[in-house]
Short mmCIF file of N, CA and C in Angstrom, two decimals:
data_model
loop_
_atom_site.label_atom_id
_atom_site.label_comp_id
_atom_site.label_asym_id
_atom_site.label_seq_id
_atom_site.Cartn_x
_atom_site.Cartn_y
_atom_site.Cartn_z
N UNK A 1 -133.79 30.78 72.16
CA UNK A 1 -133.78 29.58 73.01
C UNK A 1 -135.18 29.40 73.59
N UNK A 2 -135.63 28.16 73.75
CA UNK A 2 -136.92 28.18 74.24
C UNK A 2 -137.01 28.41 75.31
N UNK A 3 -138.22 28.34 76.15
CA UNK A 3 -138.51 28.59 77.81
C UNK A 3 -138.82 27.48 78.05
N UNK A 4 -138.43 26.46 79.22
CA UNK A 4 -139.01 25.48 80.02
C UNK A 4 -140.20 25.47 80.28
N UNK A 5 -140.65 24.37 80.99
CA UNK A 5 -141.91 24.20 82.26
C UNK A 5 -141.45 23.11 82.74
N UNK A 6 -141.69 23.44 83.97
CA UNK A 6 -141.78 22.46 85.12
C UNK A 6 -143.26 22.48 85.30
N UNK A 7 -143.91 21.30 85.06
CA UNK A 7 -145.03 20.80 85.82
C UNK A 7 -145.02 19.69 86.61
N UNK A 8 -145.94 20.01 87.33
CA UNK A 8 -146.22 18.90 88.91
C UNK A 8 -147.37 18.73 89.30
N UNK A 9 -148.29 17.38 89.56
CA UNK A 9 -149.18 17.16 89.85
C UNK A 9 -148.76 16.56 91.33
N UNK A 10 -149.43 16.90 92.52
CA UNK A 10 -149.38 16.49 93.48
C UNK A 10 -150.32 16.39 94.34
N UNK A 11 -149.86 15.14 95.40
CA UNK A 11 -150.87 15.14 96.36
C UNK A 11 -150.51 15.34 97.70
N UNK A 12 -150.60 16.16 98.35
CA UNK A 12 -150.14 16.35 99.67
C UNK A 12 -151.17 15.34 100.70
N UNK A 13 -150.07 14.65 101.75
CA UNK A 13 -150.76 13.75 102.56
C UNK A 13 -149.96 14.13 104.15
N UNK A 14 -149.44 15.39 104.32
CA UNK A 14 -148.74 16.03 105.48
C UNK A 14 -148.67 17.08 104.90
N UNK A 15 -149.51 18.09 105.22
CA UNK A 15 -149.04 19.18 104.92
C UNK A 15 -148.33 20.13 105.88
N UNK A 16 -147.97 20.09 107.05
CA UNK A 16 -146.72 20.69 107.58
C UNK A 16 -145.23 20.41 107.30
N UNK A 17 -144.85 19.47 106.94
CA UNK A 17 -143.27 19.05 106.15
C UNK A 17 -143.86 19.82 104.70
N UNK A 18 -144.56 19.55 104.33
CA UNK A 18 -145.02 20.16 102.56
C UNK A 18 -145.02 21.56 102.92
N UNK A 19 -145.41 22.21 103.80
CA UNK A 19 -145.39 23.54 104.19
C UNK A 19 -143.51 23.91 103.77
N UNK A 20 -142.93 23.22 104.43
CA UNK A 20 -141.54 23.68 104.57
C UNK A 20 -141.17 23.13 103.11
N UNK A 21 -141.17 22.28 102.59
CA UNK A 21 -140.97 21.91 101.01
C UNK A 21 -141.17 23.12 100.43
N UNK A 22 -142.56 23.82 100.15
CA UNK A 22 -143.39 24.78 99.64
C UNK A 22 -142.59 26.05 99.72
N UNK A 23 -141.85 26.45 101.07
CA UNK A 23 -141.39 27.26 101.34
C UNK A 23 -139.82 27.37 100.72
N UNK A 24 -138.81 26.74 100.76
CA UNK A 24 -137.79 26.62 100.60
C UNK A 24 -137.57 26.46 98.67
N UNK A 25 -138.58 25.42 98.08
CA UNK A 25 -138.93 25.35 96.51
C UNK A 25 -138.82 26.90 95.81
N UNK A 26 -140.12 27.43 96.80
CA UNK A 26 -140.30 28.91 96.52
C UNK A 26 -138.76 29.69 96.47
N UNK A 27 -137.91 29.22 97.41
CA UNK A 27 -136.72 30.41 97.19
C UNK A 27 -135.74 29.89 96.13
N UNK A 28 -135.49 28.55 95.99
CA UNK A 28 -135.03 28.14 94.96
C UNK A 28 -135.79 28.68 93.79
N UNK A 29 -136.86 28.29 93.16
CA UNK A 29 -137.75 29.28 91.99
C UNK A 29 -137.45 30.39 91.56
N UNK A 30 -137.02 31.48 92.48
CA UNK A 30 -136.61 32.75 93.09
C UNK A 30 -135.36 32.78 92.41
N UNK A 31 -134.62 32.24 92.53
CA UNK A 31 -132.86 32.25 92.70
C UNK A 31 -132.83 31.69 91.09
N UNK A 32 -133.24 30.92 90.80
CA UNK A 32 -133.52 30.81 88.88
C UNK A 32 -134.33 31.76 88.36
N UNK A 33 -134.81 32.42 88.22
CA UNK A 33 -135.97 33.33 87.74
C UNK A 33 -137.06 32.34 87.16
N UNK A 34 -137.26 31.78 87.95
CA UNK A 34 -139.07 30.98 87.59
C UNK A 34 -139.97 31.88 87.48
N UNK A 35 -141.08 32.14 86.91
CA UNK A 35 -142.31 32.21 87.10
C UNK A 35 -143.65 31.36 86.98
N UNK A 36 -144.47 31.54 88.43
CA UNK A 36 -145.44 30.39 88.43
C UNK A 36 -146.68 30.87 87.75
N UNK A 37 -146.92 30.34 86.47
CA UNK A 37 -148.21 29.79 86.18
C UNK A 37 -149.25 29.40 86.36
N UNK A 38 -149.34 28.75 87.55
CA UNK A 38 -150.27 27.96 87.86
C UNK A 38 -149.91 26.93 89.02
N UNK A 39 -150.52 27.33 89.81
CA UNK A 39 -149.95 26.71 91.41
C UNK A 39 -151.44 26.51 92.36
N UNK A 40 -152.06 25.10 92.19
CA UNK A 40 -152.90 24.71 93.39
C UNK A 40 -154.19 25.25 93.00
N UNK A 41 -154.51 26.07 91.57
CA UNK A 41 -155.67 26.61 91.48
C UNK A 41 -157.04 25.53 91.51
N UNK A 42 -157.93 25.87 90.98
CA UNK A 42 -159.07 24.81 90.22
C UNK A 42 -158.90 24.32 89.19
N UNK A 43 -158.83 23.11 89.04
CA UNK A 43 -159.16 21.99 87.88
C UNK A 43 -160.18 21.14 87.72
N UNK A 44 -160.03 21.20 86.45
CA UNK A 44 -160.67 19.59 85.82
C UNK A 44 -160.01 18.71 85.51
N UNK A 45 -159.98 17.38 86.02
CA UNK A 45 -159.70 16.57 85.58
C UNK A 45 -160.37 15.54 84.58
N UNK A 46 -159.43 15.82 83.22
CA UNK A 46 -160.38 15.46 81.89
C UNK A 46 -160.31 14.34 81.20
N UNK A 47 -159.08 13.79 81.42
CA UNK A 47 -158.49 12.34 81.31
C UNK A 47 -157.59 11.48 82.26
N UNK A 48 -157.00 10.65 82.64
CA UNK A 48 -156.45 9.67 83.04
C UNK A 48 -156.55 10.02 84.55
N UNK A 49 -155.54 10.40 85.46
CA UNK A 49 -155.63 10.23 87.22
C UNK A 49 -155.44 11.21 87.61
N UNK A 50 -155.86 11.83 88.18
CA UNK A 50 -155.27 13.46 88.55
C UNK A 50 -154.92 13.60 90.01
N UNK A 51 -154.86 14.61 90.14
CA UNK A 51 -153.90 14.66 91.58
C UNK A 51 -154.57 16.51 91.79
N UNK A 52 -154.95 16.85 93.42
CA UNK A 52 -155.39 18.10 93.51
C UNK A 52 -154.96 18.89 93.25
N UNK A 53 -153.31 19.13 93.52
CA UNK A 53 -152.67 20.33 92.92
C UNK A 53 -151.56 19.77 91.74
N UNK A 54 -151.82 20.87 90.97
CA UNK A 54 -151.25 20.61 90.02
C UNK A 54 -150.14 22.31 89.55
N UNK A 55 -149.35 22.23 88.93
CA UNK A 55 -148.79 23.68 88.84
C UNK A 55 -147.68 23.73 88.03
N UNK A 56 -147.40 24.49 87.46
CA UNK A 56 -146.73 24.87 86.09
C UNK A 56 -146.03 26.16 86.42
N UNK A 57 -144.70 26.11 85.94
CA UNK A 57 -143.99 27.35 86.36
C UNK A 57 -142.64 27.13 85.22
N UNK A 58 -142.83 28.51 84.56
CA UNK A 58 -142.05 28.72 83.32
C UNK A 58 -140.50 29.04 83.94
N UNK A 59 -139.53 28.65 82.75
CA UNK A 59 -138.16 28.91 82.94
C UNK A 59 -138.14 29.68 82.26
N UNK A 60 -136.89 30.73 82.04
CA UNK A 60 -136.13 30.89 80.40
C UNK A 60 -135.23 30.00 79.89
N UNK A 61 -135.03 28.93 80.42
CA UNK A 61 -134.30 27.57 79.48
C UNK A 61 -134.95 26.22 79.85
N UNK A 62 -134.14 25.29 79.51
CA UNK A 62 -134.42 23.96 80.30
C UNK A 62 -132.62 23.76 80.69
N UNK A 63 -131.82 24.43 81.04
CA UNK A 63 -130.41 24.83 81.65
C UNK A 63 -131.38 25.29 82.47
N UNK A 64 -131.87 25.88 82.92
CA UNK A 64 -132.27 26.92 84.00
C UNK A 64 -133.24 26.34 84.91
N UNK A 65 -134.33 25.45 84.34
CA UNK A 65 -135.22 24.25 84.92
C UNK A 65 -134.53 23.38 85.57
N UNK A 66 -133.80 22.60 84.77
CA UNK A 66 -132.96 21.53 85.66
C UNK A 66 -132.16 21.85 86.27
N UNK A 67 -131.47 23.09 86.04
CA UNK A 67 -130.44 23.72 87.34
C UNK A 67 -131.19 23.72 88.56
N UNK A 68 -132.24 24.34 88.34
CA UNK A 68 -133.28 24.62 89.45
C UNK A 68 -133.68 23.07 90.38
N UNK A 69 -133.55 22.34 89.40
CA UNK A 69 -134.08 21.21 90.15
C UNK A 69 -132.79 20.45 91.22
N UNK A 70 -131.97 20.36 90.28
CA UNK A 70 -130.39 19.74 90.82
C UNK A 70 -129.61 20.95 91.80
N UNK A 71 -130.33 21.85 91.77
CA UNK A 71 -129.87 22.60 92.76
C UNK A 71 -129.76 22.06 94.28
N UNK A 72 -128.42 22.48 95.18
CA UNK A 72 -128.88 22.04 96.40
C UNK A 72 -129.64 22.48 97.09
N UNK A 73 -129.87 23.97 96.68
CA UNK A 73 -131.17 24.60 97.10
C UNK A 73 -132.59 23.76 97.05
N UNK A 74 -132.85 23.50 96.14
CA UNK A 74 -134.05 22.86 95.69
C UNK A 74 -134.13 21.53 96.23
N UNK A 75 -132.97 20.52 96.31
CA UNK A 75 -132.49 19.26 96.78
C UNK A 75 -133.15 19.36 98.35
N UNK A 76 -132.44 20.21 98.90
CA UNK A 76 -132.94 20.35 100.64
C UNK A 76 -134.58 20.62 100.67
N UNK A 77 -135.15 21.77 99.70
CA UNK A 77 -136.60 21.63 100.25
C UNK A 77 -137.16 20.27 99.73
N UNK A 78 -136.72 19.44 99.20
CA UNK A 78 -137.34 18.59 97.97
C UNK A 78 -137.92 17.28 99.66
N UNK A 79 -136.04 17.41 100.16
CA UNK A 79 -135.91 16.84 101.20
C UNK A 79 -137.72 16.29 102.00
N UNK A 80 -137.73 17.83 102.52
CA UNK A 80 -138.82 17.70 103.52
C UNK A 80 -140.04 17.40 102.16
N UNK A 81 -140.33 17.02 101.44
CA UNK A 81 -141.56 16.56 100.72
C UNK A 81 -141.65 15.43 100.72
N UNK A 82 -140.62 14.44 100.70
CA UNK A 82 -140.37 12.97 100.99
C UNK A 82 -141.65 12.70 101.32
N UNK A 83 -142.24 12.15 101.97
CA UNK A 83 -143.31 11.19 102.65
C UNK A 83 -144.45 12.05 103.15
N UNK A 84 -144.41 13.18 102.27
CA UNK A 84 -145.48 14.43 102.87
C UNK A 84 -146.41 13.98 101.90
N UNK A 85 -146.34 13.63 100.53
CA UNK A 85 -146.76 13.79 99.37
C UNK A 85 -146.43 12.90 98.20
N UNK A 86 -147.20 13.08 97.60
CA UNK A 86 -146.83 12.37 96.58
C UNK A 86 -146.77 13.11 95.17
N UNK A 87 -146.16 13.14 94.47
CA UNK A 87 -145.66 13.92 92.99
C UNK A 87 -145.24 13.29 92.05
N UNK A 88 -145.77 13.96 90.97
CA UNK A 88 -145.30 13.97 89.24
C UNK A 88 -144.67 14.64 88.96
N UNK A 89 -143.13 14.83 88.55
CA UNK A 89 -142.84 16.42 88.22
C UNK A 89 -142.43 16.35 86.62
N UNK A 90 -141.98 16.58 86.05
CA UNK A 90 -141.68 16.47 84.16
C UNK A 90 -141.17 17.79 84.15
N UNK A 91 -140.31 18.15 82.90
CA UNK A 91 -139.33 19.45 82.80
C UNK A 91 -139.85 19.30 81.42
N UNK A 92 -140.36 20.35 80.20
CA UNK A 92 -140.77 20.23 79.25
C UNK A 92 -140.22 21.12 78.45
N UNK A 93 -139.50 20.99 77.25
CA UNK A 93 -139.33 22.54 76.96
C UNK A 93 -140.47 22.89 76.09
N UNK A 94 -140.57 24.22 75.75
CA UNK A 94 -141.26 25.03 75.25
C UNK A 94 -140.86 24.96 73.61
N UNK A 95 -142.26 24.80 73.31
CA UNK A 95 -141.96 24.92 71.49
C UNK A 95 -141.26 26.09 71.02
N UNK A 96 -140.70 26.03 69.82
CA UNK A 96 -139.55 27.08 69.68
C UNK A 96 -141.04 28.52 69.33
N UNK A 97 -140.28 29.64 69.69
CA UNK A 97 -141.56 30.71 69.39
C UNK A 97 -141.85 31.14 67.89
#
């Protein structure tokens, strides 16, 4: 079965509600077995619009990605990101290995 990604380009414009987003995402992540990839590092932006943070975090499915997302876990931190920020998110699966 392949592995997911969740990627997200974002722009935080409150970062104390994004704080608590950040925090609560994190335990949802946790509770699916995510691992992050790539969270807020340095980029280039090489084509079209970019956004400062950007971050990638592998599943072992895309059952397991979108659980993660439709979770109410995930639903409540998603909550406090509302009007903190602004986001791209996409669920991708992984080419077969």
């Amino acid at each position: 079965m392949p592995k997911a990604y969740w990627i997200a380009h974002v722009t935080v414009t409150d970062p104390d509600p994004y704080k608590l987003y950040a925090e609560g995402a994190t335990e949802a992540f946790k509770t699916f077995g995510a691992r992050v990839l790539a969270r807020g590092g340095a980029c280039e932006q090489m084509e079209g619009d970019g956004h400062p943070r950007n971050v990638v975090i592998e599943f072992d499915s895309m059952e397991a990605a979108l659980g993660c997302y439709n979770s109410p876990q995930y639903q409540a931190a998603k909550a406090h990101r509302e009007g903190a920020g602004l986001a791209n998110i996409v669920i991708v699966e992984g080419a077969p290995g």
